[in-house]
Amino acid sequence: MANEVTVTAADVRPLGGAIVRRGTATEALAFGDPVYVDSATGNIPNFSKADASAVDALLVGVGIVVAGNPANPGATSIAVGDPIDVVTHGPVTGYSSMTPGANIWLSDTVGRLSTVVGTKSCIMGWAESASTLYVNPMAVIKSV
């Protein structure tokens, strides 16, 4: 999709002030992927890739994957069942070519961000700069 935001997984990291939540990956994930909570194991959330074209509006994004299993330093992807860190609010860098101040939406392409609204309206945040996303997820409901 031409409107997808470019991410460089090796450059993705939270910046100062980001709120990070530890969870478990329920599928293979990469740094920079938008995710939703698909279940929980006790008090630990399980995260999967978010998708704006999902039939269930409850599957909208809650954050961005920024780190994986500490036992695997230097990795930029996460295996199923591994621990992950997800920024649920605040700045994340590792993107490129965003327009500062523009809304960044959940894409209809699973696990991607977009500069245009997807089928289900879910803002994942706004571009703080060309390379930094300020994560602030919210579902937008359009009245008819």
PDB file of N, CA and C in Angstrom, residues 42-137:
ATOM      1  N   GLY A  42      -3.302 -14.786  33.103  1.00  0.00           N
ATOM      2  CA  GLY A  42      -3.264 -14.119  34.400  1.00  0.00           C
ATOM      3  C   GLY A  42      -3.322 -12.628  34.191  1.00  0.00           C
ATOM      4  N   ASN A  43      -2.319 -11.913  34.690  1.00  0.00           N
ATOM      5  CA  ASN A  43      -2.254 -10.451  34.534  1.00  0.00           C
ATOM      6  C   ASN A  43      -1.376 -10.027  33.376  1.00  0.00           C
ATOM      7  N   ILE A  44      -0.895 -10.981  32.573  1.00  0.00           N
ATOM      8  CA  ILE A  44       0.011 -10.678  31.466  1.00  0.00           C
ATOM      9  C   ILE A  44      -0.764 -10.650  30.151  1.00  0.00           C
ATOM     10  N   PRO A  45      -0.769  -9.498  29.445  1.00  0.00           N
ATOM     11  CA  PRO A  45      -1.485  -9.440  28.162  1.00  0.00           C
ATOM     12  C   PRO A  45      -0.743 -10.202  27.065  1.00  0.00           C
ATOM     13  N   ASN A  46      -1.507 -10.802  26.176  1.00  0.00           N
ATOM     14  CA  ASN A  46      -0.971 -11.480  24.990  1.00  0.00           C
ATOM     15  C   ASN A  46      -1.255 -10.584  23.793  1.00  0.00           C
ATOM     16  N   PHE A  47      -0.212 -10.276  23.002  1.00  0.00           N
ATOM     17  CA  PHE A  47      -0.335  -9.334  21.898  1.00  0.00           C
ATOM     18  C   PHE A  47      -0.226 -10.016  20.544  1.00  0.00           C
ATOM     19  N   SER A  48      -1.055  -9.554  19.589  1.00  0.00           N
ATOM     20  CA  SER A  48      -1.009  -9.976  18.187  1.00  0.00           C
ATOM     21  C   SER A  48      -1.048  -8.737  17.304  1.00  0.00           C
ATOM     22  N   LYS A  49      -0.698  -8.905  16.014  1.00  0.00           N
ATOM     23  CA  LYS A  49      -0.704  -7.788  15.067  1.00  0.00           C
ATOM     24  C   LYS A  49      -2.114  -7.227  14.899  1.00  0.00           C
ATOM     25  N   ALA A  50      -2.206  -5.906  14.946  1.00  0.00           N
ATOM     26  CA  ALA A  50      -3.492  -5.224  14.763  1.00  0.00           C
ATOM     27  C   ALA A  50      -3.774  -5.048  13.271  1.00  0.00           C
ATOM     28  N   ASP A  51      -5.053  -4.883  12.953  1.00  0.00           N
ATOM     29  CA  ASP A  51      -5.507  -4.858  11.564  1.00  0.00           C
ATOM     30  C   ASP A  51      -6.760  -4.005  11.459  1.00  0.00           C
ATOM     31  N   ALA A  52      -6.691  -2.905  10.710  1.00  0.00           N
ATOM     32  CA  ALA A  52      -7.849  -2.012  10.566  1.00  0.00           C
ATOM     33  C   ALA A  52      -8.959  -2.614   9.726  1.00  0.00           C
ATOM     34  N   SER A  53      -8.682  -3.693   9.003  1.00  0.00           N
ATOM     35  CA  SER A  53      -9.746  -4.308   8.207  1.00  0.00           C
ATOM     36  C   SER A  53     -10.405  -5.465   8.943  1.00  0.00           C
ATOM     37  N   ALA A  54     -10.000  -5.707  10.206  1.00  0.00           N
ATOM     38  CA  ALA A  54     -10.583  -6.808  10.986  1.00  0.00           C
ATOM     39  C   ALA A  54     -12.078  -6.592  11.174  1.00  0.00           C
ATOM     40  N   VAL A  55     -12.822  -7.669  11.141  1.00  0.00           N
ATOM     41  CA  VAL A  55     -14.271  -7.600  11.305  1.00  0.00           C
ATOM     42  C   VAL A  55     -14.621  -7.112  12.705  1.00  0.00           C
ATOM     43  N   ASP A  56     -13.884  -7.554  13.700  1.00  0.00           N
ATOM     44  CA  ASP A  56     -14.153  -7.206  15.089  1.00  0.00           C
ATOM     45  C   ASP A  56     -13.490  -5.880  15.427  1.00  0.00           C
ATOM     46  N   ALA A  57     -14.281  -4.859  15.677  1.00  0.00           N
ATOM     47  CA  ALA A  57     -13.750  -3.534  15.995  1.00  0.00           C
ATOM     48  C   ALA A  57     -12.970  -3.524  17.299  1.00  0.00           C
ATOM     49  N   LEU A  58     -13.100  -4.579  18.122  1.00  0.00           N
ATOM     50  CA  LEU A  58     -12.355  -4.649  19.364  1.00  0.00           C
ATOM     51  C   LEU A  58     -10.891  -5.004  19.139  1.00  0.00           C
ATOM     52  N   LEU A  59     -10.530  -5.354  17.903  1.00  0.00           N
ATOM     53  CA  LEU A  59      -9.166  -5.753  17.609  1.00  0.00           C
ATOM     54  C   LEU A  59      -8.297  -4.571  17.186  1.00  0.00           C
ATOM     55  N   VAL A  60      -8.713  -3.365  17.513  1.00  0.00           N
ATOM     56  CA  VAL A  60      -7.942  -2.184  17.136  1.00  0.00           C
ATOM     57  C   VAL A  60      -6.655  -2.100  17.957  1.00  0.00           C
ATOM     58  N   GLY A  61      -5.706  -1.338  17.463  1.00  0.00           N
ATOM     59  CA  GLY A  61      -4.390  -1.264  18.081  1.00  0.00           C
ATOM     60  C   GLY A  61      -4.373  -0.619  19.450  1.00  0.00           C
ATOM     61  N   VAL A  62      -3.467  -1.121  20.296  1.00  0.00           N
ATOM     62  CA  VAL A  62      -3.264  -0.558  21.623  1.00  0.00           C
ATOM     63  C   VAL A  62      -1.831  -0.070  21.822  1.00  0.00           C
ATOM     64  N   GLY A  63      -0.924  -0.418  20.891  1.00  0.00           N
ATOM     65  CA  GLY A  63       0.452   0.005  21.065  1.00  0.00           C
ATOM     66  C   GLY A  63       1.373  -0.484  19.965  1.00  0.00           C
ATOM     67  N   ILE A  64       2.674  -0.204  20.151  1.00  0.00           N
ATOM     68  CA  ILE A  64       3.713  -0.517  19.168  1.00  0.00           C
ATOM     69  C   ILE A  64       4.788  -1.383  19.837  1.00  0.00           C
ATOM     70  N   VAL A  65       5.168  -2.480  19.178  1.00  0.00           N
ATOM     71  CA  VAL A  65       6.217  -3.366  19.679  1.00  0.00           C
ATOM     72  C   VAL A  65       7.564  -2.647  19.606  1.00  0.00           C
ATOM     73  N   VAL A  66       8.294  -2.620  20.737  1.00  0.00           N
ATOM     74  CA  VAL A  66       9.586  -1.930  20.755  1.00  0.00           C
ATOM     75  C   VAL A  66      10.752  -2.807  21.222  1.00  0.00           C
ATOM     76  N   ALA A  67      10.485  -3.935  21.829  1.00  0.00           N
ATOM     77  CA  ALA A  67      11.579  -4.790  22.311  1.00  0.00           C
ATOM     78  C   ALA A  67      11.073  -6.213  22.488  1.00  0.00           C
ATOM     79  N   GLY A  68      12.025  -7.132  22.415  1.00  0.00           N
ATOM     80  CA  GLY A  68      11.687  -8.541  22.539  1.00  0.00           C
ATOM     81  C   GLY A  68      12.355  -9.191  23.719  1.00  0.00           C
ATOM     82  N   ASN A  69      12.568 -10.480  23.601  1.00  0.00           N
ATOM     83  CA  ASN A  69      13.129 -11.300  24.650  1.00  0.00           C
ATOM     84  C   ASN A  69      14.519 -10.798  25.046  1.00  0.00           C
ATOM     85  N   PRO A  70      14.716 -10.421  26.320  1.00  0.00           N
ATOM     86  CA  PRO A  70      16.031  -9.941  26.738  1.00  0.00           C
ATOM     87  C   PRO A  70      17.124 -11.009  26.597  1.00  0.00           C
ATOM     88  N   ALA A  71      16.733 -12.262  26.487  1.00  0.00           N
ATOM     89  CA  ALA A  71      17.699 -13.346  26.296  1.00  0.00           C
ATOM     90  C   ALA A  71      18.208 -13.403  24.857  1.00  0.00           C
ATOM     91  N   ASN A  72      17.630 -12.561  23.975  1.00  0.00           N
ATOM     92  CA  ASN A  72      18.009 -12.554  22.567  1.00  0.00           C
ATOM     93  C   ASN A  72      18.400 -11.128  22.149  1.00  0.00           C
ATOM     94  N   PRO A  73      19.485 -10.578  22.724  1.00  0.00           N
ATOM     95  CA  PRO A  73      19.866  -9.189  22.415  1.00  0.00           C
ATOM     96  C   PRO A  73      20.238  -9.011  20.949  1.00  0.00           C
ATOM     97  N   GLY A  74      19.870  -7.844  20.410  1.00  0.00           N
ATOM     98  CA  GLY A  74      20.186  -7.540  19.020  1.00  0.00           C
ATOM     99  C   GLY A  74      19.137  -7.985  18.028  1.00  0.00           C
ATOM    100  N   ALA A  75      18.176  -8.790  18.468  1.00  0.00           N
ATOM    101  CA  ALA A  75      17.107  -9.245  17.576  1.00  0.00           C
ATOM    102  C   ALA A  75      16.151  -8.094  17.275  1.00  0.00           C
ATOM    103  N   THR A  76      15.481  -8.143  16.124  1.00  0.00           N
ATOM    104  CA  THR A  76      14.470  -7.134  15.775  1.00  0.00           C
ATOM    105  C   THR A  76      13.108  -7.777  15.531  1.00  0.00           C
ATOM    106  N   SER A  77      13.009  -9.063  15.873  1.00  0.00           N
ATOM    107  CA  SER A  77      11.732  -9.749  15.757  1.00  0.00           C
ATOM    108  C   SER A  77      11.529 -10.628  16.992  1.00  0.00           C
ATOM    109  N   ILE A  78      10.301 -11.059  17.183  1.00  0.00           N
ATOM    110  CA  ILE A  78       9.921 -11.803  18.371  1.00  0.00           C
ATOM    111  C   ILE A  78       9.232 -13.092  17.957  1.00  0.00           C
ATOM    112  N   ALA A  79       9.599 -14.181  18.583  1.00  0.00           N
ATOM    113  CA  ALA A  79       8.978 -15.476  18.291  1.00  0.00           C
ATOM    114  C   ALA A  79       7.708 -15.652  19.120  1.00  0.00           C
ATOM    115  N   VAL A  80       6.839 -16.519  18.658  1.00  0.00           N
ATOM    116  CA  VAL A  80       5.612 -16.851  19.386  1.00  0.00           C
ATOM    117  C   VAL A  80       5.975 -17.310  20.798  1.00  0.00           C
ATOM    118  N   GLY A  81       5.273 -16.756  21.777  1.00  0.00           N
ATOM    119  CA  GLY A  81       5.474 -17.146  23.164  1.00  0.00           C
ATOM    120  C   GLY A  81       6.557 -16.376  23.889  1.00  0.00           C
ATOM    121  N   ASP A  82       7.336 -15.559  23.162  1.00  0.00           N
ATOM    122  CA  ASP A  82       8.397 -14.777  23.796  1.00  0.00           C
ATOM    123  C   ASP A  82       7.834 -13.525  24.462  1.00  0.00           C
ATOM    124  N   PRO A  83       8.531 -13.007  25.483  1.00  0.00           N
ATOM    125  CA  PRO A  83       8.112 -11.733  26.085  1.00  0.00           C
ATOM    126  C   PRO A  83       8.383 -10.576  25.129  1.00  0.00           C
ATOM    127  N   ILE A  84       7.535  -9.563  25.201  1.00  0.00           N
ATOM    128  CA  ILE A  84       7.724  -8.364  24.389  1.00  0.00           C
ATOM    129  C   ILE A  84       7.393  -7.130  25.214  1.00  0.00           C
ATOM    130  N   ASP A  85       7.945  -6.005  24.767  1.00  0.00           N
ATOM    131  CA  ASP A  85       7.599  -4.709  25.339  1.00  0.00           C
ATOM    132  C   ASP A  85       6.829  -3.927  24.292  1.00  0.00           C
ATOM    133  N   VAL A  86       5.723  -3.317  24.722  1.00  0.00           N
ATOM    134  CA  VAL A  86       4.837  -2.560  23.838  1.00  0.00           C
ATOM    135  C   VAL A  86       4.661  -1.152  24.414  1.00  0.00           C
ATOM    136  N   VAL A  87       4.947  -0.131  23.602  1.00  0.00           N
ATOM    137  CA  VAL A  87       4.660   1.240  24.019  1.00  0.00           C
ATOM    138  C   VAL A  87       3.176   1.474  23.803  1.00  0.00           C
ATOM    139  N   THR A  88       2.470   1.803  24.899  1.00  0.00           N
ATOM    140  CA  THR A  88       1.037   2.073  24.820  1.00  0.00           C
ATOM    141  C   THR A  88       0.741   3.566  24.768  1.00  0.00           C
ATOM    142  N   HIS A  89       1.753   4.383  25.080  1.00  0.00           N
ATOM    143  CA  HIS A  89       1.589   5.829  25.016  1.00  0.00           C
ATOM    144  C   HIS A  89       2.974   6.464  25.055  1.00  0.00           C
ATOM    145  N   GLY A  90       3.225   7.382  24.137  1.00  0.00           N
ATOM    146  CA  GLY A  90       4.485   8.105  24.140  1.00  0.00           C
ATOM    147  C   GLY A  90       5.270   7.922  22.858  1.00  0.00           C
ATOM    148  N   PRO A  91       6.474   8.499  22.798  1.00  0.00           N
ATOM    149  CA  PRO A  91       7.244   8.549  21.561  1.00  0.00           C
ATOM    150  C   PRO A  91       8.022   7.260  21.256  1.00  0.00           C
ATOM    151  N   VAL A  92       7.958   6.867  19.975  1.00  0.00           N
ATOM    152  CA  VAL A  92       8.704   5.720  19.448  1.00  0.00           C
ATOM    153  C   VAL A  92       9.371   6.183  18.157  1.00  0.00           C
ATOM    154  N   THR A  93      10.662   5.930  18.029  1.00  0.00           N
ATOM    155  CA  THR A  93      11.379   6.293  16.817  1.00  0.00           C
ATOM    156  C   THR A  93      11.719   5.043  16.019  1.00  0.00           C
ATOM    157  N   GLY A  94      12.103   5.244  14.746  1.00  0.00           N
ATOM    158  CA  GLY A  94      12.451   4.121  13.873  1.00  0.00           C
ATOM    159  C   GLY A  94      11.653   4.123  12.581  1.00  0.00           C
ATOM    160  N   TYR A  95      10.883   5.178  12.376  1.00  0.00           N
ATOM    161  CA  TYR A  95      10.072   5.322  11.164  1.00  0.00           C
ATOM    162  C   TYR A  95      10.743   6.334  10.238  1.00  0.00           C
ATOM    163  N   SER A  96      10.202   6.518   9.052  1.00  0.00           N
ATOM    164  CA  SER A  96      10.753   7.532   8.161  1.00  0.00           C
ATOM    165  C   SER A  96       9.662   8.108   7.265  1.00  0.00           C
ATOM    166  N   SER A  97       9.928   9.310   6.786  1.00  0.00           N
ATOM    167  CA  SER A  97       9.087   9.999   5.798  1.00  0.00           C
ATOM    168  C   SER A  97       7.690  10.342   6.284  1.00  0.00           C
ATOM    169  N   MET A  98       7.487  10.464   7.598  1.00  0.00           N
ATOM    170  CA  MET A  98       6.180  10.900   8.083  1.00  0.00           C
ATOM    171  C   MET A  98       6.137  12.426   8.055  1.00  0.00           C
ATOM    172  N   THR A  99       4.948  12.988   7.941  1.00  0.00           N
ATOM    173  CA  THR A  99       4.756  14.430   7.962  1.00  0.00           C
ATOM    174  C   THR A  99       4.468  14.869   9.395  1.00  0.00           C
ATOM    175  N   PRO A 100       5.345  15.676  10.000  1.00  0.00           N
ATOM    176  CA  PRO A 100       5.122  16.106  11.374  1.00  0.00           C
ATOM    177  C   PRO A 100       3.723  16.691  11.575  1.00  0.00           C
ATOM    178  N   GLY A 101       3.074  16.242  12.645  1.00  0.00           N
ATOM    179  CA  GLY A 101       1.730  16.704  12.972  1.00  0.00           C
ATOM    180  C   GLY A 101       0.616  15.874  12.374  1.00  0.00           C
ATOM    181  N   ALA A 102       0.929  15.020  11.409  1.00  0.00           N
ATOM    182  CA  ALA A 102      -0.114  14.213  10.743  1.00  0.00           C
ATOM    183  C   ALA A 102      -0.542  13.043  11.610  1.00  0.00           C
ATOM    184  N   ASN A 103      -1.837  12.701  11.533  1.00  0.00           N
ATOM    185  CA  ASN A 103      -2.328  11.493  12.194  1.00  0.00           C
ATOM    186  C   ASN A 103      -1.726  10.272  11.515  1.00  0.00           C
ATOM    187  N   ILE A 104      -1.427   9.247  12.314  1.00  0.00           N
ATOM    188  CA  ILE A 104      -0.954   7.972  11.797  1.00  0.00           C
ATOM    189  C   ILE A 104      -1.992   6.929  12.199  1.00  0.00           C
ATOM    190  N   TRP A 105      -2.480   6.212  11.196  1.00  0.00           N
ATOM    191  CA  TRP A 105      -3.601   5.297  11.358  1.00  0.00           C
ATOM    192  C   TRP A 105      -3.141   3.844  11.326  1.00  0.00           C
ATOM    193  N   LEU A 106      -3.966   2.979  11.873  1.00  0.00           N
ATOM    194  CA  LEU A 106      -3.780   1.548  11.703  1.00  0.00           C
ATOM    195  C   LEU A 106      -4.128   1.220  10.255  1.00  0.00           C
ATOM    196  N   SER A 107      -3.293   0.423   9.613  1.00  0.00           N
ATOM    197  CA  SER A 107      -3.488   0.083   8.202  1.00  0.00           C
ATOM    198  C   SER A 107      -4.413  -1.119   8.032  1.00  0.00           C
ATOM    199  N   ASP A 108      -4.986  -1.247   6.843  1.00  0.00           N
ATOM    200  CA  ASP A 108      -5.730  -2.462   6.490  1.00  0.00           C
ATOM    201  C   ASP A 108      -4.780  -3.639   6.261  1.00  0.00           C
ATOM    202  N   THR A 109      -3.494  -3.352   6.117  1.00  0.00           N
ATOM    203  CA  THR A 109      -2.485  -4.402   6.014  1.00  0.00           C
ATOM    204  C   THR A 109      -2.094  -4.795   7.437  1.00  0.00           C
ATOM    205  N   VAL A 110      -2.248  -6.058   7.770  1.00  0.00           N
ATOM    206  CA  VAL A 110      -1.998  -6.546   9.125  1.00  0.00           C
ATOM    207  C   VAL A 110      -0.604  -6.142   9.611  1.00  0.00           C
ATOM    208  N   GLY A 111      -0.554  -5.542  10.822  1.00  0.00           N
ATOM    209  CA  GLY A 111       0.707  -5.200  11.444  1.00  0.00           C
ATOM    210  C   GLY A 111       1.429  -3.998  10.860  1.00  0.00           C
ATOM    211  N   ARG A 112       0.706  -3.133  10.154  1.00  0.00           N
ATOM    212  CA  ARG A 112       1.340  -1.963   9.533  1.00  0.00           C
ATOM    213  C   ARG A 112       0.603  -0.687   9.933  1.00  0.00           C
ATOM    214  N   LEU A 113       1.286   0.441   9.771  1.00  0.00           N
ATOM    215  CA  LEU A 113       0.717   1.761  10.001  1.00  0.00           C
ATOM    216  C   LEU A 113       0.512   2.451   8.671  1.00  0.00           C
ATOM    217  N   SER A 114      -0.379   3.455   8.631  1.00  0.00           N
ATOM    218  CA  SER A 114      -0.706   4.133   7.390  1.00  0.00           C
ATOM    219  C   SER A 114      -0.894   5.626   7.633  1.00  0.00           C
ATOM    220  N   THR A 115      -0.760   6.397   6.569  1.00  0.00           N
ATOM    221  CA  THR A 115      -1.029   7.830   6.644  1.00  0.00           C
ATOM    222  C   THR A 115      -2.486   8.141   6.320  1.00  0.00           C
ATOM    223  N   VAL A 116      -3.256   7.113   5.965  1.00  0.00           N
ATOM    224  CA  VAL A 116      -4.684   7.286   5.669  1.00  0.00           C
ATOM    225  C   VAL A 116      -5.495   6.307   6.513  1.00  0.00           C
ATOM    226  N   VAL A 117      -6.739   6.655   6.737  1.00  0.00           N
ATOM    227  CA  VAL A 117      -7.630   5.829   7.552  1.00  0.00           C
ATOM    228  C   VAL A 117      -7.878   4.471   6.898  1.00  0.00           C
ATOM    229  N   GLY A 118      -7.950   3.420   7.731  1.00  0.00           N
ATOM    230  CA  GLY A 118      -8.277   2.078   7.251  1.00  0.00           C
ATOM    231  C   GLY A 118      -9.771   1.836   7.315  1.00  0.00           C
ATOM    232  N   THR A 119     -10.180   0.594   7.104  1.00  0.00           N
ATOM    233  CA  THR A 119     -11.600   0.234   7.127  1.00  0.00           C
ATOM    234  C   THR A 119     -12.221   0.553   8.482  1.00  0.00           C
ATOM    235  N   LYS A 120     -11.538   0.166   9.552  1.00  0.00           N
ATOM    236  CA  LYS A 120     -11.957   0.539  10.905  1.00  0.00           C
ATOM    237  C   LYS A 120     -11.090   1.730  11.294  1.00  0.00           C
ATOM    238  N   SER A 121     -11.686   2.811  11.702  1.00  0.00           N
ATOM    239  CA  SER A 121     -10.945   4.027  12.007  1.00  0.00           C
ATOM    240  C   SER A 121     -10.234   3.889  13.343  1.00  0.00           C
ATOM    241  N   CYS A 122      -8.920   3.739  13.298  1.00  0.00           N
ATOM    242  CA  CYS A 122      -8.125   3.627  14.519  1.00  0.00           C
ATOM    243  C   CYS A 122      -6.860   4.455  14.367  1.00  0.00           C
ATOM    244  N   ILE A 123      -6.808   5.571  15.069  1.00  0.00           N
ATOM    245  CA  ILE A 123      -5.598   6.391  15.084  1.00  0.00           C
ATOM    246  C   ILE A 123      -4.621   5.738  16.056  1.00  0.00           C
ATOM    247  N   MET A 124      -3.394   5.519  15.596  1.00  0.00           N
ATOM    248  CA  MET A 124      -2.362   4.963  16.474  1.00  0.00           C
ATOM    249  C   MET A 124      -1.536   6.067  17.131  1.00  0.00           C
ATOM    250  N   GLY A 125      -1.662   7.294  16.631  1.00  0.00           N
ATOM    251  CA  GLY A 125      -0.940   8.430  17.191  1.00  0.00           C
ATOM    252  C   GLY A 125      -0.721   9.481  16.127  1.00  0.00           C
ATOM    253  N   TRP A 126       0.321  10.287  16.308  1.00  0.00           N
ATOM    254  CA  TRP A 126       0.638  11.311  15.308  1.00  0.00           C
ATOM    255  C   TRP A 126       2.151  11.377  15.123  1.00  0.00           C
ATOM    256  N   ALA A 127       2.529  11.906  13.984  1.00  0.00           N
ATOM    257  CA  ALA A 127       3.952  12.049  13.672  1.00  0.00           C
ATOM    258  C   ALA A 127       4.493  13.261  14.421  1.00  0.00           C
ATOM    259  N   GLU A 128       5.374  12.994  15.357  1.00  0.00           N
ATOM    260  CA  GLU A 128       6.023  14.068  16.100  1.00  0.00           C
ATOM    261  C   GLU A 128       7.124  14.690  15.239  1.00  0.00           C
ATOM    262  N   SER A 129       7.732  13.848  14.398  1.00  0.00           N
ATOM    263  CA  SER A 129       8.735  14.270  13.431  1.00  0.00           C
ATOM    264  C   SER A 129       8.674  13.268  12.286  1.00  0.00           C
ATOM    265  N   ALA A 130       9.556  13.407  11.314  1.00  0.00           N
ATOM    266  CA  ALA A 130       9.561  12.475  10.179  1.00  0.00           C
ATOM    267  C   ALA A 130       9.874  11.048  10.623  1.00  0.00           C
ATOM    268  N   SER A 131      10.541  10.885  11.777  1.00  0.00           N
ATOM    269  CA  SER A 131      10.956   9.551  12.224  1.00  0.00           C
ATOM    270  C   SER A 131      10.366   9.106  13.556  1.00  0.00           C
ATOM    271  N   THR A 132       9.608   9.969  14.224  1.00  0.00           N
ATOM    272  CA  THR A 132       9.081   9.637  15.552  1.00  0.00           C
ATOM    273  C   THR A 132       7.560   9.664  15.569  1.00  0.00           C
ATOM    274  N   LEU A 133       6.988   8.544  15.988  1.00  0.00           N
ATOM    275  CA  LEU A 133       5.540   8.408  16.180  1.00  0.00           C
ATOM    276  C   LEU A 133       5.229   8.625  17.645  1.00  0.00           C
ATOM    277  N   TYR A 134       4.307   9.534  17.946  1.00  0.00           N
ATOM    278  CA  TYR A 134       3.823   9.670  19.311  1.00  0.00           C
ATOM    279  C   TYR A 134       2.612   8.754  19.429  1.00  0.00           C
ATOM    280  N   VAL A 135       2.794   7.643  20.126  1.00  0.00           N
ATOM    281  CA  VAL A 135       1.744   6.630  20.247  1.00  0.00           C
ATOM    282  C   VAL A 135       0.653   7.142  21.176  1.00  0.00           C
ATOM    283  N   ASN A 136      -0.571   7.164  20.673  1.00  0.00           N
ATOM    284  CA  ASN A 136      -1.747   7.585  21.432  1.00  0.00           C
ATOM    285  C   ASN A 136      -2.964   6.946  20.769  1.00  0.00           C
ATOM    286  N   PRO A 137      -3.111   5.616  20.916  1.00  0.00           N
ATOM    287  CA  PRO A 137      -4.158   4.916  20.166  1.00  0.00           C
ATOM    288  C   PRO A 137      -5.566   5.297  20.600  1.00  0.00           C
TER     289      PRO A 137
END
